[in-house]
Amino acid sequence: MRKKVSFDYYVLLFLFVSFLGWMWEVGIYLVRDGAFVNRGILSGPWLPIYGAGALFLYFLLRPWKRRPALVFLISTTVCSLLEYLAGFFLEKAWGVRWWDYSGMYLNLDGHVCLMSGLMFGLGGLFLVFVLIPVYTGLHHKIPEKGRLAAMLLLSGIFVADAAYSADFPNIGRGITY
């Protein structure tokens, strides 16, 4: 039987996966270039596209969580579409690209490519079969007051960062193209 989840479950999941996405991309640059690069439009340690994608997939994939091939295909498609739309929007809104796959195989306007789509498929499998179960178990072990305090504090910091970054986006070498 499924436990009932509260609003803080979703907010903290969004923030947690946004942080994991930031760590993933920072890690890629550490390995590839040997340098720390604070990836993303925000100043803080989060990439909201990962959190938004995780929430979207969480709701979308529940009926198919027993069908890994379908989870992979849906994750690949949905996250590629999300990344394309986000890249298009960010470029139109700020006149800057935060990622560019122009040199990659089967890219679409440099916003998405085959490799990133396949990684999204693998990420969806990881989300559904590993991350969500572990996160859910940990979430239910934390007392409600602690979860609410964490949600309010982290959400406040995130909103302040988003408001600041709307006027002063994180740009520069290794961050934008």
PDB file of C-alpha atoms in Angstrom:
ATOM      1  CA  MET A   1       0.000   0.000   0.000  1.00  0.00           C
ATOM      2  CA  ARG A   2       1.311   3.467  -0.903  1.00  0.00           C
ATOM      3  CA  LYS A   3       1.887   5.989   1.840  1.00  0.00           C
ATOM      4  CA  LYS A   4       0.224   9.345   1.429  1.00  0.00           C
ATOM      5  CA  VAL A   5       2.684  12.053   0.473  1.00  0.00           C
ATOM      6  CA  SER A   6       2.413  15.703   1.368  1.00  0.00           C
ATOM      7  CA  PHE A   7       3.248  18.879  -0.517  1.00  0.00           C
ATOM      8  CA  ASP A   8       6.709  19.059   1.057  1.00  0.00           C
ATOM      9  CA  TYR A   9       7.486  15.690  -0.565  1.00  0.00           C
ATOM     10  CA  TYR A  10       7.235  17.244  -4.026  1.00  0.00           C
ATOM     11  CA  VAL A  11       8.989  20.515  -3.175  1.00  0.00           C
ATOM     12  CA  LEU A  12      11.897  18.730  -1.519  1.00  0.00           C
ATOM     13  CA  LEU A  13      12.059  16.212  -4.395  1.00  0.00           C
ATOM     14  CA  PHE A  14      12.274  19.113  -6.858  1.00  0.00           C
ATOM     15  CA  LEU A  15      15.052  20.785  -4.849  1.00  0.00           C
ATOM     16  CA  PHE A  16      16.905  17.524  -4.219  1.00  0.00           C
ATOM     17  CA  VAL A  17      16.963  16.474  -7.881  1.00  0.00           C
ATOM     18  CA  SER A  18      17.826  20.052  -8.922  1.00  0.00           C
ATOM     19  CA  PHE A  19      20.838  19.784  -6.603  1.00  0.00           C
ATOM     20  CA  LEU A  20      21.783  16.323  -7.927  1.00  0.00           C
ATOM     21  CA  GLY A  21      21.573  17.670 -11.495  1.00  0.00           C
ATOM     22  CA  TRP A  22      23.885  20.518 -10.545  1.00  0.00           C
ATOM     23  CA  MET A  23      26.331  18.050  -8.959  1.00  0.00           C
ATOM     24  CA  TRP A  24      26.176  15.867 -12.085  1.00  0.00           C
ATOM     25  CA  GLU A  25      27.050  18.745 -14.396  1.00  0.00           C
ATOM     26  CA  VAL A  26      29.709  20.195 -12.103  1.00  0.00           C
ATOM     27  CA  GLY A  27      31.193  16.700 -11.907  1.00  0.00           C
ATOM     28  CA  ILE A  28      31.284  16.397 -15.690  1.00  0.00           C
ATOM     29  CA  TYR A  29      33.273  19.634 -15.943  1.00  0.00           C
ATOM     30  CA  LEU A  30      35.585  18.629 -13.092  1.00  0.00           C
ATOM     31  CA  VAL A  31      36.433  15.379 -14.884  1.00  0.00           C
ATOM     32  CA  ARG A  32      36.495  16.789 -18.416  1.00  0.00           C
ATOM     33  CA  ASP A  33      38.234  20.130 -17.831  1.00  0.00           C
ATOM     34  CA  GLY A  34      39.724  19.744 -14.367  1.00  0.00           C
ATOM     35  CA  ALA A  35      37.928  22.896 -13.250  1.00  0.00           C
ATOM     36  CA  PHE A  36      34.928  23.816 -11.117  1.00  0.00           C
ATOM     37  CA  VAL A  37      32.175  25.397 -13.231  1.00  0.00           C
ATOM     38  CA  ASN A  38      28.957  26.541 -11.540  1.00  0.00           C
ATOM     39  CA  ARG A  39      26.554  25.333 -14.225  1.00  0.00           C
ATOM     40  CA  GLY A  40      23.143  26.827 -14.899  1.00  0.00           C
ATOM     41  CA  ILE A  41      21.370  30.166 -14.936  1.00  0.00           C
ATOM     42  CA  LEU A  42      21.082  30.364 -11.137  1.00  0.00           C
ATOM     43  CA  SER A  43      23.881  31.236  -8.741  1.00  0.00           C
ATOM     44  CA  GLY A  44      23.098  28.494  -6.222  1.00  0.00           C
ATOM     45  CA  PRO A  45      23.792  24.768  -6.409  1.00  0.00           C
ATOM     46  CA  TRP A  46      20.733  23.705  -8.380  1.00  0.00           C
ATOM     47  CA  LEU A  47      19.578  23.213 -11.931  1.00  0.00           C
ATOM     48  CA  PRO A  48      15.790  23.485 -11.874  1.00  0.00           C
ATOM     49  CA  ILE A  49      15.389  21.738 -15.231  1.00  0.00           C
ATOM     50  CA  TYR A  50      16.417  18.497 -13.495  1.00  0.00           C
ATOM     51  CA  GLY A  51      13.906  19.027 -10.689  1.00  0.00           C
ATOM     52  CA  ALA A  52      11.122  19.928 -13.105  1.00  0.00           C
ATOM     53  CA  GLY A  53      11.907  16.908 -15.251  1.00  0.00           C
ATOM     54  CA  ALA A  54      11.921  14.640 -12.192  1.00  0.00           C
ATOM     55  CA  LEU A  55       8.515  15.860 -11.032  1.00  0.00           C
ATOM     56  CA  PHE A  56       7.070  15.570 -14.509  1.00  0.00           C
ATOM     57  CA  LEU A  57       8.404  12.026 -14.880  1.00  0.00           C
ATOM     58  CA  TYR A  58       7.297  11.096 -11.357  1.00  0.00           C
ATOM     59  CA  PHE A  59       3.674  11.790 -12.247  1.00  0.00           C
ATOM     60  CA  LEU A  60       3.858  10.620 -15.840  1.00  0.00           C
ATOM     61  CA  LEU A  61       5.640   7.312 -15.295  1.00  0.00           C
ATOM     62  CA  ARG A  62       3.711   5.914 -12.327  1.00  0.00           C
ATOM     63  CA  PRO A  63       1.416   3.774 -14.514  1.00  0.00           C
ATOM     64  CA  TRP A  64       4.410   2.285 -16.362  1.00  0.00           C
ATOM     65  CA  LYS A  65       6.909   1.762 -13.582  1.00  0.00           C
ATOM     66  CA  ARG A  66       6.817  -1.993 -14.160  1.00  0.00           C
ATOM     67  CA  ARG A  67       7.842  -1.552 -17.818  1.00  0.00           C
ATOM     68  CA  PRO A  68      11.476  -0.381 -17.969  1.00  0.00           C
ATOM     69  CA  ALA A  69      11.634  -0.132 -21.773  1.00  0.00           C
ATOM     70  CA  LEU A  70       8.619   2.187 -21.777  1.00  0.00           C
ATOM     71  CA  VAL A  71      10.078   4.225 -18.887  1.00  0.00           C
ATOM     72  CA  PHE A  72      13.243   4.643 -20.958  1.00  0.00           C
ATOM     73  CA  LEU A  73      11.377   5.720 -24.110  1.00  0.00           C
ATOM     74  CA  ILE A  74       9.056   8.129 -22.297  1.00  0.00           C
ATOM     75  CA  SER A  75      11.955   9.628 -20.310  1.00  0.00           C
ATOM     76  CA  THR A  76      14.003  10.069 -23.472  1.00  0.00           C
ATOM     77  CA  THR A  77      11.151  11.770 -25.316  1.00  0.00           C
ATOM     78  CA  VAL A  78       9.720  13.927 -22.537  1.00  0.00           C
ATOM     79  CA  CYS A  79      13.060  15.140 -21.187  1.00  0.00           C
ATOM     80  CA  SER A  80      14.387  15.876 -24.673  1.00  0.00           C
ATOM     81  CA  LEU A  81      11.291  17.976 -25.324  1.00  0.00           C
ATOM     82  CA  LEU A  82      11.693  19.714 -21.957  1.00  0.00           C
ATOM     83  CA  GLU A  83      15.365  20.439 -22.647  1.00  0.00           C
ATOM     84  CA  TYR A  84      14.588  21.755 -26.124  1.00  0.00           C
ATOM     85  CA  LEU A  85      11.850  24.070 -24.822  1.00  0.00           C
ATOM     86  CA  ALA A  86      13.999  25.260 -21.911  1.00  0.00           C
ATOM     87  CA  GLY A  87      16.973  25.945 -24.186  1.00  0.00           C
ATOM     88  CA  PHE A  88      14.761  27.799 -26.657  1.00  0.00           C
ATOM     89  CA  PHE A  89      13.113  29.858 -23.893  1.00  0.00           C
ATOM     90  CA  LEU A  90      16.381  30.736 -22.144  1.00  0.00           C
ATOM     91  CA  GLU A  91      17.981  31.817 -25.398  1.00  0.00           C
ATOM     92  CA  LYS A  92      14.986  33.982 -26.337  1.00  0.00           C
ATOM     93  CA  ALA A  93      14.618  35.502 -22.865  1.00  0.00           C
ATOM     94  CA  TRP A  94      18.300  36.295 -22.194  1.00  0.00           C
ATOM     95  CA  GLY A  95      19.912  36.019 -25.633  1.00  0.00           C
ATOM     96  CA  VAL A  96      22.379  33.462 -24.251  1.00  0.00           C
ATOM     97  CA  ARG A  97      22.800  29.684 -24.547  1.00  0.00           C
ATOM     98  CA  TRP A  98      23.532  27.727 -21.394  1.00  0.00           C
ATOM     99  CA  TRP A  99      24.279  24.592 -23.427  1.00  0.00           C
ATOM    100  CA  ASP A 100      25.015  23.906 -27.058  1.00  0.00           C
ATOM    101  CA  TYR A 101      24.993  20.486 -28.691  1.00  0.00           C
ATOM    102  CA  SER A 102      25.608  21.861 -32.210  1.00  0.00           C
ATOM    103  CA  GLY A 103      28.646  19.635 -32.711  1.00  0.00           C
ATOM    104  CA  MET A 104      26.887  16.504 -31.486  1.00  0.00           C
ATOM    105  CA  TYR A 105      25.292  13.773 -33.602  1.00  0.00           C
ATOM    106  CA  LEU A 106      21.585  14.242 -34.410  1.00  0.00           C
ATOM    107  CA  ASN A 107      21.215  17.593 -32.670  1.00  0.00           C
ATOM    108  CA  LEU A 108      18.191  19.833 -33.050  1.00  0.00           C
ATOM    109  CA  ASP A 109      19.150  23.530 -33.153  1.00  0.00           C
ATOM    110  CA  GLY A 110      21.923  22.702 -30.673  1.00  0.00           C
ATOM    111  CA  HIS A 111      19.353  22.447 -27.856  1.00  0.00           C
ATOM    112  CA  VAL A 112      19.138  18.633 -27.798  1.00  0.00           C
ATOM    113  CA  CYS A 113      20.992  15.713 -29.361  1.00  0.00           C
ATOM    114  CA  LEU A 114      20.832  11.942 -29.489  1.00  0.00           C
ATOM    115  CA  MET A 115      23.376  11.460 -26.688  1.00  0.00           C
ATOM    116  CA  SER A 116      21.565  13.788 -24.282  1.00  0.00           C
ATOM    117  CA  GLY A 117      18.261  12.063 -25.099  1.00  0.00           C
ATOM    118  CA  LEU A 118      19.738   8.652 -24.345  1.00  0.00           C
ATOM    119  CA  MET A 119      21.160   9.981 -21.074  1.00  0.00           C
ATOM    120  CA  PHE A 120      17.672  11.268 -20.184  1.00  0.00           C
ATOM    121  CA  GLY A 121      16.323   7.775 -20.799  1.00  0.00           C
ATOM    122  CA  LEU A 122      18.909   6.292 -18.444  1.00  0.00           C
ATOM    123  CA  GLY A 123      18.223   9.085 -15.965  1.00  0.00           C
ATOM    124  CA  GLY A 124      14.513   8.245 -16.043  1.00  0.00           C
ATOM    125  CA  LEU A 125      15.292   4.610 -15.265  1.00  0.00           C
ATOM    126  CA  PHE A 126      17.539   5.701 -12.395  1.00  0.00           C
ATOM    127  CA  LEU A 127      14.852   8.076 -11.114  1.00  0.00           C
ATOM    128  CA  VAL A 128      12.038   5.524 -11.158  1.00  0.00           C
ATOM    129  CA  PHE A 129      13.891   2.430  -9.971  1.00  0.00           C
ATOM    130  CA  VAL A 130      16.540   3.844  -7.603  1.00  0.00           C
ATOM    131  CA  LEU A 131      16.186   7.496  -6.644  1.00  0.00           C
ATOM    132  CA  ILE A 132      12.443   7.730  -5.933  1.00  0.00           C
ATOM    133  CA  PRO A 133      12.351   4.619  -3.722  1.00  0.00           C
ATOM    134  CA  VAL A 134      15.419   5.754  -1.745  1.00  0.00           C
ATOM    135  CA  TYR A 135      14.156   9.352  -1.501  1.00  0.00           C
ATOM    136  CA  THR A 136      10.692   8.207  -0.400  1.00  0.00           C
ATOM    137  CA  GLY A 137      12.147   6.027   2.338  1.00  0.00           C
ATOM    138  CA  LEU A 138      14.338   8.836   3.635  1.00  0.00           C
ATOM    139  CA  HIS A 139      11.550  11.403   3.377  1.00  0.00           C
ATOM    140  CA  HIS A 140       9.219   9.375   5.583  1.00  0.00           C
ATOM    141  CA  LYS A 141      11.934   8.941   8.223  1.00  0.00           C
ATOM    142  CA  ILE A 142      12.358  12.695   8.728  1.00  0.00           C
ATOM    143  CA  PRO A 143       9.896  14.219  11.210  1.00  0.00           C
ATOM    144  CA  GLU A 144       7.248  16.426   9.605  1.00  0.00           C
ATOM    145  CA  LYS A 145       8.445  19.593  11.371  1.00  0.00           C
ATOM    146  CA  GLY A 146      11.977  19.012  10.098  1.00  0.00           C
ATOM    147  CA  ARG A 147      10.749  18.477   6.545  1.00  0.00           C
ATOM    148  CA  LEU A 148       8.606  21.621   6.681  1.00  0.00           C
ATOM    149  CA  ALA A 149      11.473  23.691   8.071  1.00  0.00           C
ATOM    150  CA  ALA A 150      13.829  22.386   5.382  1.00  0.00           C
ATOM    151  CA  MET A 151      11.220  23.026   2.678  1.00  0.00           C
ATOM    152  CA  LEU A 152      10.601  26.614   3.822  1.00  0.00           C
ATOM    153  CA  LEU A 153      14.290  27.447   4.233  1.00  0.00           C
ATOM    154  CA  LEU A 154      15.444  25.878   0.964  1.00  0.00           C
ATOM    155  CA  SER A 155      12.463  27.223  -0.982  1.00  0.00           C
ATOM    156  CA  GLY A 156      13.152  30.723   0.310  1.00  0.00           C
ATOM    157  CA  ILE A 157      16.798  30.516  -0.734  1.00  0.00           C
ATOM    158  CA  PHE A 158      15.817  29.055  -4.121  1.00  0.00           C
ATOM    159  CA  VAL A 159      13.211  31.773  -4.808  1.00  0.00           C
ATOM    160  CA  ALA A 160      15.667  34.517  -3.783  1.00  0.00           C
ATOM    161  CA  ASP A 161      18.290  33.000  -6.089  1.00  0.00           C
ATOM    162  CA  ALA A 162      15.779  32.770  -8.956  1.00  0.00           C
ATOM    163  CA  ALA A 163      14.699  36.391  -8.454  1.00  0.00           C
ATOM    164  CA  TYR A 164      18.310  37.588  -8.357  1.00  0.00           C
ATOM    165  CA  SER A 165      19.250  35.470 -11.381  1.00  0.00           C
ATOM    166  CA  ALA A 166      16.345  36.833 -13.417  1.00  0.00           C
ATOM    167  CA  ASP A 167      18.234  40.159 -13.480  1.00  0.00           C
ATOM    168  CA  PHE A 168      21.773  38.827 -13.110  1.00  0.00           C
ATOM    169  CA  PRO A 169      21.935  35.345 -14.671  1.00  0.00           C
ATOM    170  CA  ASN A 170      24.957  33.138 -14.124  1.00  0.00           C
ATOM    171  CA  ILE A 171      26.981  33.548 -17.326  1.00  0.00           C
ATOM    172  CA  GLY A 172      30.604  33.244 -18.339  1.00  0.00           C
ATOM    173  CA  ARG A 173      33.288  30.876 -19.537  1.00  0.00           C
ATOM    174  CA  GLY A 174      32.153  27.256 -19.359  1.00  0.00           C
ATOM    175  CA  ILE A 175      28.645  28.314 -18.353  1.00  0.00           C
ATOM    176  CA  THR A 176      27.298  29.943 -21.509  1.00  0.00           C
ATOM    177  CA  TYR A 177      28.073  29.716 -25.203  1.00  0.00           C
TER     178      TYR A 177
END
